[in-house]
Tab-separated table of C-alpha atoms in Angstrom:
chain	number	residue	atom	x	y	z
A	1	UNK	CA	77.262	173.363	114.397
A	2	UNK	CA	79.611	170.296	113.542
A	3	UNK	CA	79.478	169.473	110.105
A	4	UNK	CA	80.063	166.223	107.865
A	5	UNK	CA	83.748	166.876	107.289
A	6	UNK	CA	84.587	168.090	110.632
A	7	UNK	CA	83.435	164.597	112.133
A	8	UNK	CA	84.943	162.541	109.424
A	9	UNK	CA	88.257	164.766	110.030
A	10	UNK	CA	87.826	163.476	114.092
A	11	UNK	CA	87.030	160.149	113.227
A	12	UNK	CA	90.225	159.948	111.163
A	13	UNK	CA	92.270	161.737	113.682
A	14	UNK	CA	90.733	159.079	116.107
A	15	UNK	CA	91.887	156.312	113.983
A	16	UNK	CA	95.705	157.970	113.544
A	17	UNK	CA	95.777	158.498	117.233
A	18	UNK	CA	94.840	154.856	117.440
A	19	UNK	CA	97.423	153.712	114.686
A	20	UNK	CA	99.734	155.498	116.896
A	21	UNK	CA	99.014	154.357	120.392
A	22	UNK	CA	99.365	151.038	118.944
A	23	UNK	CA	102.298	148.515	117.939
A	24	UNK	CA	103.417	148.570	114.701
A	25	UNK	CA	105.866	146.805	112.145
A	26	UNK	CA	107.374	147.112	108.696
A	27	UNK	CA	106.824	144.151	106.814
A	28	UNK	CA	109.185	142.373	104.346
A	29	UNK	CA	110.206	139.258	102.308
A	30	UNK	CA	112.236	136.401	103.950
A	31	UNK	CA	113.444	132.772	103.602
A	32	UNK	CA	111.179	131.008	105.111
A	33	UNK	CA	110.538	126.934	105.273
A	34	UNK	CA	108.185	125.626	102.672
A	35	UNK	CA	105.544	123.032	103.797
A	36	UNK	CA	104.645	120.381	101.977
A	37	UNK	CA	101.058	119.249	102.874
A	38	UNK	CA	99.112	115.667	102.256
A	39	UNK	CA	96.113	114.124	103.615
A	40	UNK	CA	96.666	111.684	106.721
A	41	UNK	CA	94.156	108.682	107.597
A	42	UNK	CA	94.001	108.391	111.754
A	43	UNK	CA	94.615	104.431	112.673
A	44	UNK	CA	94.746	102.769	115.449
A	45	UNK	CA	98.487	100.802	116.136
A	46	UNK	CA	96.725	97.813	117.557
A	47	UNK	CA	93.690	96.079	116.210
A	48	UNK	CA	92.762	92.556	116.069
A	49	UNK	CA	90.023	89.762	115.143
A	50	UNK	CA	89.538	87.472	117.796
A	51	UNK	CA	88.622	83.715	116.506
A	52	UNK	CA	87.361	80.720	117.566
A	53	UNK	CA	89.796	77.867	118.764
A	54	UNK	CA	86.766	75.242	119.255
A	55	UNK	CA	83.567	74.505	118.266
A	56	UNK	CA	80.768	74.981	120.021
A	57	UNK	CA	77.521	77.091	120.653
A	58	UNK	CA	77.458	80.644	121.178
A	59	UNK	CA	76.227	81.075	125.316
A	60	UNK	CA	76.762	84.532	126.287
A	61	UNK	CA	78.434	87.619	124.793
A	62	UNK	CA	79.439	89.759	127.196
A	63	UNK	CA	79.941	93.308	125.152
A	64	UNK	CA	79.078	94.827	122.136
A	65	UNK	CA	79.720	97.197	119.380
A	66	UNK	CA	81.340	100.258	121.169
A	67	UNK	CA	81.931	99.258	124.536
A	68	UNK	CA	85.146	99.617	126.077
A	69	UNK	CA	86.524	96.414	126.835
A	70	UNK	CA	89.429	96.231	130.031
A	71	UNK	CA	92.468	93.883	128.901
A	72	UNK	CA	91.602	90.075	129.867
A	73	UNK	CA	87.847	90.585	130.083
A	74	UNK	CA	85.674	87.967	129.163
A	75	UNK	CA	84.074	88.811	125.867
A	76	UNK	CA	81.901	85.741	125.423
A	77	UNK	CA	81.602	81.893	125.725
A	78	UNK	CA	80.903	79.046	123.901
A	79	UNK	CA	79.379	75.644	125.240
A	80	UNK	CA	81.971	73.700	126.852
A	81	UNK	CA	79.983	70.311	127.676
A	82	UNK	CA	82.317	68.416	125.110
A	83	UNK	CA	85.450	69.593	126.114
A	84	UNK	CA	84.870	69.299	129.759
A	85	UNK	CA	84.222	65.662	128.787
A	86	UNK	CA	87.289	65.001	126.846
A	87	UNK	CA	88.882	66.333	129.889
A	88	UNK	CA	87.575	63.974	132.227
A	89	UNK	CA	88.485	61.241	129.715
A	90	UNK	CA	91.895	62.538	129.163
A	91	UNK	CA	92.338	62.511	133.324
A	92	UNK	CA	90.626	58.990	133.559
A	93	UNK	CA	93.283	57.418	130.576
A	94	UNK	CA	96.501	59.569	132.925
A	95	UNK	CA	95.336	57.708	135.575
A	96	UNK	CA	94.701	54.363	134.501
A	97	UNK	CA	98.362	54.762	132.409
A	98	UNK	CA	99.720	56.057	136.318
A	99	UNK	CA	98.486	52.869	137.451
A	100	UNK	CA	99.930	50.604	134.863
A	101	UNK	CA	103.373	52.402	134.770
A	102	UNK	CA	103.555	51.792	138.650
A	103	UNK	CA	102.941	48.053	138.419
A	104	UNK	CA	105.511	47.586	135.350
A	105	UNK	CA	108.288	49.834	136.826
A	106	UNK	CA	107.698	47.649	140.025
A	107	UNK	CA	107.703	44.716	138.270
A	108	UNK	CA	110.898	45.588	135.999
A	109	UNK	CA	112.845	46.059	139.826
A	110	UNK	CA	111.984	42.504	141.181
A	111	UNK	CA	113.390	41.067	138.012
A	112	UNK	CA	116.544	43.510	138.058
A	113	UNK	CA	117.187	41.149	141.789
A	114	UNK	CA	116.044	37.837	140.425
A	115	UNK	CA	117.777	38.065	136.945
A	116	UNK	CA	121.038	38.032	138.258
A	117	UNK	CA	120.262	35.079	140.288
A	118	UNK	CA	119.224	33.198	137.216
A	119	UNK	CA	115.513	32.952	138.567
A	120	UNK	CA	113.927	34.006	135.125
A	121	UNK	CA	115.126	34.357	131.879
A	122	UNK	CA	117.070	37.168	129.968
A	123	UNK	CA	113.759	36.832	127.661
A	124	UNK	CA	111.511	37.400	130.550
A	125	UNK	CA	113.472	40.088	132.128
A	126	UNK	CA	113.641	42.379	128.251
A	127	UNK	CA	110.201	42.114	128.362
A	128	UNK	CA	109.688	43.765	131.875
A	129	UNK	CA	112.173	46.402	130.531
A	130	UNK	CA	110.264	47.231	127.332
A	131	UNK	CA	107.111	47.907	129.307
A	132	UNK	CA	108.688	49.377	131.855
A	133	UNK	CA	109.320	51.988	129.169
A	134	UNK	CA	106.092	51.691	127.223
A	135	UNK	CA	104.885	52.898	130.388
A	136	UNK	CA	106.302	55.978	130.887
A	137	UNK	CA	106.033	56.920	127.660
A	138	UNK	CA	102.121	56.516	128.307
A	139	UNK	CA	102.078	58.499	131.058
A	140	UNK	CA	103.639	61.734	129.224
A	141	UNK	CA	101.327	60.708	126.247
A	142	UNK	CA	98.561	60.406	129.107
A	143	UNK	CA	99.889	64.220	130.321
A	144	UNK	CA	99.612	65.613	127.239
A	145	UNK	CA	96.144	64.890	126.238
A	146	UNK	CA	95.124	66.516	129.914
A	147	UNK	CA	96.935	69.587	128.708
A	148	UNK	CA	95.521	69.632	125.411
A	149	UNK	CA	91.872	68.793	126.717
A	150	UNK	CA	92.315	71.345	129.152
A	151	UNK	CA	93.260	73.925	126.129
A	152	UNK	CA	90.463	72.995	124.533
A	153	UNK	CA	88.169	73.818	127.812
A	154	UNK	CA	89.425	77.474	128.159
A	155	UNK	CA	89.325	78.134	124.601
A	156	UNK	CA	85.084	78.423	125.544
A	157	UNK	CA	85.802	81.363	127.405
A	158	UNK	CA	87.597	84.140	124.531
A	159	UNK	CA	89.377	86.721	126.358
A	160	UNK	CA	89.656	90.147	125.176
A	161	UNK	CA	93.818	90.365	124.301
A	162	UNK	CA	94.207	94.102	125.211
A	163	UNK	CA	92.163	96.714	126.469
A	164	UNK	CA	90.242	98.779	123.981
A	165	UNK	CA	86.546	99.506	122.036
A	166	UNK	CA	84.635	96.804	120.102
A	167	UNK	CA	83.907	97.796	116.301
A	168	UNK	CA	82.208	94.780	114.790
A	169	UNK	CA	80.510	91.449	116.020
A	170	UNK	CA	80.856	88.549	113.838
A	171	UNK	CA	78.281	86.369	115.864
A	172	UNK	CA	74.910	86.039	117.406
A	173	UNK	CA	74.096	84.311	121.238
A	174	UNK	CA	72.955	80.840	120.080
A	175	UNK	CA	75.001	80.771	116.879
A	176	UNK	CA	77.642	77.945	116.547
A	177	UNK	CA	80.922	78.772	115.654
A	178	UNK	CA	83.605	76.878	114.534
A	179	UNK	CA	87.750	76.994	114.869
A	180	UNK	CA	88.945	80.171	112.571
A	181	UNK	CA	85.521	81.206	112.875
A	182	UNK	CA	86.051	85.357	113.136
A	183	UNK	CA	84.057	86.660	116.817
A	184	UNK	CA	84.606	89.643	117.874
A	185	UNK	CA	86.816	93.038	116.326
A	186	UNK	CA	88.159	96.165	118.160
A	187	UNK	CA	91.110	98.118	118.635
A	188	UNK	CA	92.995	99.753	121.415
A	189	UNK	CA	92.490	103.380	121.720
A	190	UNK	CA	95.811	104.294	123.730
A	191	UNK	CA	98.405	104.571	120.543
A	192	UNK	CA	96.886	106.313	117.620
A	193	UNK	CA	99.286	106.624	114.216
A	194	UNK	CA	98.585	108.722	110.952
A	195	UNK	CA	98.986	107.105	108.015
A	196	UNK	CA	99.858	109.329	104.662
A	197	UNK	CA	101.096	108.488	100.995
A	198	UNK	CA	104.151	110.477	99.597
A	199	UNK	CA	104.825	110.751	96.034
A	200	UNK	CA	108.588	109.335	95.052
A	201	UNK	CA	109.944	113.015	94.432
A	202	UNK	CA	108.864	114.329	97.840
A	203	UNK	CA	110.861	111.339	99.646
A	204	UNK	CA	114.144	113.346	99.798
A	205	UNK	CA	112.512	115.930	101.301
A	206	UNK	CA	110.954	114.035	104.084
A	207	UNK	CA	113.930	112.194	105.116
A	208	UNK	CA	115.921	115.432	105.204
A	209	UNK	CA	113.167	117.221	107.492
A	210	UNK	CA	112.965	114.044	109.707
A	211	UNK	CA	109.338	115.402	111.264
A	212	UNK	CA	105.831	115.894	110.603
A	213	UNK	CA	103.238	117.953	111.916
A	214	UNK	CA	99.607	116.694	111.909
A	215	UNK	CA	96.760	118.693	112.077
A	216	UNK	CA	93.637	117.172	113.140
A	217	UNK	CA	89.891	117.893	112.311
A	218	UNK	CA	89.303	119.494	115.219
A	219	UNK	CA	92.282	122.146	114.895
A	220	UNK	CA	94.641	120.636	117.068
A	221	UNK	CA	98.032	120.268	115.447
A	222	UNK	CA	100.595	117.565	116.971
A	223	UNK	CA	104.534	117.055	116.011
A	224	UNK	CA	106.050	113.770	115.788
A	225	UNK	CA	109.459	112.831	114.935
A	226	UNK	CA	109.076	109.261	114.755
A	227	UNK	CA	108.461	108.048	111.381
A	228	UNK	CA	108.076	104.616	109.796
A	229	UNK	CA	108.663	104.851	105.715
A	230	UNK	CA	108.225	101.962	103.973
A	231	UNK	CA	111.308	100.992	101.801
A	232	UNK	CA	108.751	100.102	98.852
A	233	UNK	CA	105.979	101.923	96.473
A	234	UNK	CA	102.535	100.866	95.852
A	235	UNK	CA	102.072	99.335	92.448
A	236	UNK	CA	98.833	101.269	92.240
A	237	UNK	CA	99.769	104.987	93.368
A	238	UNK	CA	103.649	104.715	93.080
A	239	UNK	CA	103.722	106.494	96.595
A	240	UNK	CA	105.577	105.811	99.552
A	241	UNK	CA	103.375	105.141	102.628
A	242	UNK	CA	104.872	106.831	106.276
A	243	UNK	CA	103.529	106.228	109.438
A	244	UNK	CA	103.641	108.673	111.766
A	245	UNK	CA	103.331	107.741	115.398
A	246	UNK	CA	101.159	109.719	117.849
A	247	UNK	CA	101.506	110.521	121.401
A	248	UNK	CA	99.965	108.451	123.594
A	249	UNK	CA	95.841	108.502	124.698
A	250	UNK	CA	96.317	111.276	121.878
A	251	UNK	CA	92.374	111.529	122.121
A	252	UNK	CA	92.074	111.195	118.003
A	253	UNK	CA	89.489	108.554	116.355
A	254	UNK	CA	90.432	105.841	113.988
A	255	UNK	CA	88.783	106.552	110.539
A	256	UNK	CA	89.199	110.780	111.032
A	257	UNK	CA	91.286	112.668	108.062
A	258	UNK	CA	93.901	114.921	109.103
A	259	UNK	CA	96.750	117.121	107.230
A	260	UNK	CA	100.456	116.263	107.603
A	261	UNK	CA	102.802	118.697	106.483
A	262	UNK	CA	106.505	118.854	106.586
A	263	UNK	CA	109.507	121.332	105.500
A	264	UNK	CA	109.778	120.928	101.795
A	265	UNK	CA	112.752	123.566	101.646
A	266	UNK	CA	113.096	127.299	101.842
A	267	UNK	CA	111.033	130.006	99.341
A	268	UNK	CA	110.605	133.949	99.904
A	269	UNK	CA	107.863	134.862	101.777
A	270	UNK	CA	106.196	137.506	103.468
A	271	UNK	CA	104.308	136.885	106.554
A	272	UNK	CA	102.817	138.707	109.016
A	273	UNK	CA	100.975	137.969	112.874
A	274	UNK	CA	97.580	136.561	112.240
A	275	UNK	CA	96.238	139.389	114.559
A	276	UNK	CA	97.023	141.978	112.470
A	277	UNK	CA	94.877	140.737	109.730
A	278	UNK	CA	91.062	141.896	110.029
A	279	UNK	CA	87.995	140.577	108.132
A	280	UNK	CA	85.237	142.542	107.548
A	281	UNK	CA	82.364	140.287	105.639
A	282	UNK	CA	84.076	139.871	102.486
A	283	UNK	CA	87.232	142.068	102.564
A	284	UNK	CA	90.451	140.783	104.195
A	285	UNK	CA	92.722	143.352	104.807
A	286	UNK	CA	95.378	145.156	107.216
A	287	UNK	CA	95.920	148.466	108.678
A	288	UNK	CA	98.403	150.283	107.127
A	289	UNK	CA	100.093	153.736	107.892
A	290	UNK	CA	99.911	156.240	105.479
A	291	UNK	CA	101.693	159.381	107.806
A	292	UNK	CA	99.248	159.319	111.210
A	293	UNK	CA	96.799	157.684	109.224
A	294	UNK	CA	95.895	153.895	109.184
A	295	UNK	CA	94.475	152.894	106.315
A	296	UNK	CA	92.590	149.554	106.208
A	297	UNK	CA	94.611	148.109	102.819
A	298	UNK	CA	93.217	144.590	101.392
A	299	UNK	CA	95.038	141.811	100.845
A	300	UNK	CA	95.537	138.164	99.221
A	301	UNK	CA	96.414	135.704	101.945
A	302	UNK	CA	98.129	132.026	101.751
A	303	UNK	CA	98.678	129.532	103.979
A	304	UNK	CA	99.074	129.570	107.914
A	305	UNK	CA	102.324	128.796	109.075
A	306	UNK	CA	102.300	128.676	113.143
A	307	UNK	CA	100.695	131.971	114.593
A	308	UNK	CA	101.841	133.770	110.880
A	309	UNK	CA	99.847	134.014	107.736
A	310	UNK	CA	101.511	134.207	104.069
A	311	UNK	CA	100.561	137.755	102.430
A	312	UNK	CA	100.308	136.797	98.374
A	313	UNK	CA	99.551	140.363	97.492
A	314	UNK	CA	98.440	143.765	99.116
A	315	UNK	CA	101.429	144.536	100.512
A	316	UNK	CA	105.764	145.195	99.512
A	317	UNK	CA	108.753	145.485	101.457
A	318	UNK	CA	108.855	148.504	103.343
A	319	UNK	CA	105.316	148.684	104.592
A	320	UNK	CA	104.484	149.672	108.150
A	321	UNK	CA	101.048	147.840	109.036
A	322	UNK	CA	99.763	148.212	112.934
A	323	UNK	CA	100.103	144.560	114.357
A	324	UNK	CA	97.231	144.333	116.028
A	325	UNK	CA	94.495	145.249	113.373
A	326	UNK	CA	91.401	144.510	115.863
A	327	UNK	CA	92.925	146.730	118.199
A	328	UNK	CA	93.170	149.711	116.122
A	329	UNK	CA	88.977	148.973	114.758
A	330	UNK	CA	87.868	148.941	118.181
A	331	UNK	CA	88.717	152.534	118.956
């Protein structure tokens, strides 16, 4: 009959075997980079309010509060009864100043024949001249109020300036609005920045590394090199803010937290693969060999670095640990 010790002596012999059939590596210290890590605010590169240029009545509004708006879309429009009037005025006053420039310049070129014939006066004929010129200048005066008027009529339609997502509306349908009056919000969703503080001392370090690496809240982690630090420091924190710009229709929301870390300089470290750590409820630990043997060995971890993780105690130079712990407990 097979007793106690003989199956723990096969179970462990099952686990060496295992240990053995397996990859394995001797762990040490080395220089490694240091990272530096701060919290990051997601923000949008382009947001704007969108005001009123005229007064009027609030008609329609075309989209609300989370709807993606296309670039030039109509967002909403205002009574434009008034301005279409002063239009018609201003078109009514071009023409009637059309019609009196016409009769002075031809009256100003029968006097340029009969002056020199002595059949009116010089009197006469400076007169014809000055409204000659009054007249034109009232026809480009006459000009621009149709271009202003006609300002004023398309300011009742507010078009959306770029294409993006509505966050707040300022108005209600029936409410009047005047000029400056905010309308609508939003922001375009296609470039996405991260926005962090970094204390004065840090700055150096920054500079030197020349790149950040943002993780977002839903793991992802993206690398930018292009960096906007502002030359100045907040009065309030005495920190330096840095933008740092995100890839393109990036996918991130405007609001979110994230982590930006960058290389702060070079400390001794000793990291290992995160597949050869295992957890097992409350233990953390790796396999190490002891002969055939492998030994599951706790351990203190750090912080992730890439597909490594920092080992703060648990383990010294020298040790031989199977890489793959989850390969060695499934046997």
């Amino acid at each position: 009959m097979t007793t106690f010790k003989q199956l723990l002596g096969l179970s462990l012999l099952a686990i060496g075997l295992s240990a053995q059939a397996s990859q394995t590596l001797v762990v040490e210290h080395t220089e490694e980079d240091r990272y530096l890590t701060l919290d990051a605010l997601i923000e949008p590169v382009q947001a704007a309010t969108v005001s009123a240029q005229t007064s009027g009545r609030i008609l329609k509004i075309h989209f609300d509060v989370n709807d993606t708006v296309p670039a030039g879309a109509a967002l909403l429009e205002i009574t434009s009864k008034e301005q279409g009037a002063a239009l018609a005025a201003a078109e009514a006053d071009y023409a009637r100043a059309l019609a009196v420039n016409t009769e002075a310049q031809a009256t100003l070129k029968r006097y340029q024949d009969l002056f020199p014939k002595g059949a009116i006066s010089r009197g006469t004929f400076d007169e014809a001249i000055a409204r000659a010129k009054s007249s034109e200048q009232a026809v480009t005066a006459a000009n621009a109020a149709i271009v202003r008027a006609g300002e004023s009529l398309s300011y009742t339609t507010v078009y959306a300036p770029f294409g993006g997502v509505l966050t707040e509306r300022h108005v209600e349908q029936g409410e009047t609005v005047n000029p400056g009056q905010p309308l609508l919000s939003g922001f375009s969703a296609d470039k996405m920045r991260a926005v962090m503080q970094v204390p004065g001392r840090y700055l150096a370090a920054l500079k030197a590394a020349g790149a950040v690496s943002v993780e977002l809240a839903d793991g992802r982690s993206i690398a930018s090199n292009e960096l906007t630090i502002f030359s100045f420091a907040s009065p309030q924190s005495h920190s330096f803010q840095v933008r740092i710009q995100l890839p393109e229709n990036a996918d991130v929301q405007p609001g979110s937290w994230a982590k930006a870390s960058f290389v702060q300089g070079k400390r001794r470290m000793l990291l290992v693969p995160q597949r050869a750590i295992v957890s097992r409820g409350e233990l953390t630990g790796v396999y190490m060999m002891q002969g055939d043997k492998a030994v599951l060995t706790q351990v203190r971890l750090g912080k992730q670095q890439g597909d490594r993780v920092q080992v703060l105690s648990g383990l010294n130079d020298g040790d031989v640990i199977a890489a793959d712990a989850y390969a060695v407990s499934a046997q």
